[in-house]
């Protein structure tokens, strides 16, 4: 890419810095003429010390401090949204399959798939316009009111939850149909298995068969998808966060791209990678709990 962050910052000060300051900025940001392998090992050394460099967009803040400010908000917004969409979508898929041919099985899947075909940001803008601007039912920007200071109090928590409603609803609505259809397609195959017939022959209650026998086995493919979705939570729903000016990882990432903040971009991508690896480990643990056949003998 043309230019570098040091030159961009030098231009931003519009003559307030001396010409020799640009060389000091390049050194501070790690832009040197050393061989690439030496730069790489320097980066690895600083990485193991927890030093990801300085942020250009939020200079002179450290990258780790900047990521920490957005990490909690992204975990709160996207994490809660993914969990709600996964839980509600899987439950609806189980009930719709168990009562095939009913209104839930006939009407809800096409409606949810239709809504899920729209991009996140379009749904976010529609919710913002209708519920935020027209009816003024919910706040339209930020994670909490400007008049409140962050504190562990009932008033602040309620305010944060109120600000979450619109962005979280956009994420849930857009992904709910996929979870429901995945669960439904798996449940159809599970209901044809011999152990379901045996459970019915033993006279077990329909509720026990539906949840303990059918749903538990049908849930395994959805758990894999849930693990991957949970891993990518840290990337944030970038456009949704931008629409609502929500201070999460996605919003930080777009600011890093705009300011050529390579150190912040690297830090965010590294966080996402570690999250995906951690989510895969969590899925493996859940598999052992859900499917006894995977346990070592």
CSV table of N, CA and C in Angstrom, one decimal, residues 128 132-133 138-146 159-160 162-164 166-167 240-247:
chain,number,residue,atom,x,y,z
A,128,UNK,N,-33.1,0.7,13.1
A,128,UNK,CA,-32.7,2.0,13.6
A,128,UNK,C,-33.8,3.0,13.2
A,132,UNK,N,-36.0,3.1,16.3
A,132,UNK,CA,-35.1,4.1,16.9
A,132,UNK,C,-35.6,5.6,16.6
A,133,UNK,N,-35.7,5.9,15.3
A,133,UNK,CA,-36.1,7.2,14.9
A,133,UNK,C,-37.6,7.5,14.9
A,138,UNK,N,-36.1,2.8,21.3
A,138,UNK,CA,-34.7,2.4,21.8
A,138,UNK,C,-33.7,3.4,21.4
A,139,UNK,N,-32.6,3.5,22.1
A,139,UNK,CA,-31.5,4.4,21.7
A,139,UNK,C,-30.9,3.9,20.3
A,140,UNK,N,-30.3,4.9,19.6
A,140,UNK,CA,-29.9,4.6,18.2
A,140,UNK,C,-28.3,4.6,18.1
A,141,UNK,N,-27.6,4.9,19.2
A,141,UNK,CA,-26.2,4.9,19.0
A,141,UNK,C,-25.5,4.7,20.4
A,142,UNK,N,-24.2,4.2,20.3
A,142,UNK,CA,-23.3,4.0,21.4
A,142,UNK,C,-23.8,2.8,22.3
A,143,UNK,N,-23.0,2.5,23.3
A,143,UNK,CA,-23.2,1.4,24.2
A,143,UNK,C,-24.0,1.8,25.4
A,144,UNK,N,-23.9,3.0,25.8
A,144,UNK,CA,-24.7,3.5,26.9
A,144,UNK,C,-24.8,5.0,26.8
A,145,UNK,N,-25.7,5.6,27.6
A,145,UNK,CA,-26.0,7.1,27.5
A,145,UNK,C,-24.8,7.9,27.9
A,146,UNK,N,-24.6,9.0,27.2
A,146,UNK,CA,-23.5,9.9,27.5
A,146,UNK,C,-23.6,10.5,28.9
A,159,UNK,N,-29.4,0.5,31.2
A,159,UNK,CA,-29.1,1.3,30.1
A,159,UNK,C,-28.3,0.6,29.0
A,160,UNK,N,-27.3,-0.2,29.4
A,160,UNK,CA,-26.5,-0.9,28.5
A,160,UNK,C,-27.4,-1.9,27.7
A,162,UNK,N,-30.6,-1.8,27.2
A,162,UNK,CA,-31.5,-1.0,26.3
A,162,UNK,C,-30.8,-0.6,25.0
A,163,UNK,N,-29.5,-0.2,25.1
A,163,UNK,CA,-28.7,0.1,23.9
A,163,UNK,C,-28.4,-1.1,23.1
A,164,UNK,N,-28.4,-2.3,23.7
A,164,UNK,CA,-28.1,-3.5,23.0
A,164,UNK,C,-29.3,-4.0,22.1
A,166,UNK,N,-31.4,-3.0,19.7
A,166,UNK,CA,-31.5,-2.9,18.3
A,166,UNK,C,-30.3,-3.6,17.6
A,167,UNK,N,-29.1,-3.4,17.9
A,167,UNK,CA,-28.0,-4.1,17.2
A,167,UNK,C,-28.1,-5.6,17.4
A,240,UNK,N,-22.8,-3.8,11.6
A,240,UNK,CA,-23.8,-3.5,12.6
A,240,UNK,C,-23.3,-2.5,13.6
A,241,UNK,N,-22.0,-2.7,14.1
A,241,UNK,CA,-21.4,-1.9,15.0
A,241,UNK,C,-21.2,-0.5,14.5
A,242,UNK,N,-20.9,-0.4,13.2
A,242,UNK,CA,-20.8,0.9,12.5
A,242,UNK,C,-22.1,1.7,12.5
A,243,UNK,N,-23.2,1.0,12.1
A,243,UNK,CA,-24.5,1.6,12.0
A,243,UNK,C,-24.9,2.2,13.3
A,244,UNK,N,-24.6,1.5,14.4
A,244,UNK,CA,-25.1,2.0,15.7
A,244,UNK,C,-23.9,2.7,16.5
A,245,UNK,N,-22.8,2.9,15.9
A,245,UNK,CA,-21.6,3.5,16.5
A,245,UNK,C,-21.3,2.7,17.8
A,246,UNK,N,-21.4,1.4,17.7
A,246,UNK,CA,-21.1,0.6,18.9
A,246,UNK,C,-19.6,0.3,19.1
A,247,UNK,N,-19.0,0.6,20.2
A,247,UNK,CA,-17.6,0.6,20.3
A,247,UNK,C,-16.9,-0.8,20.5
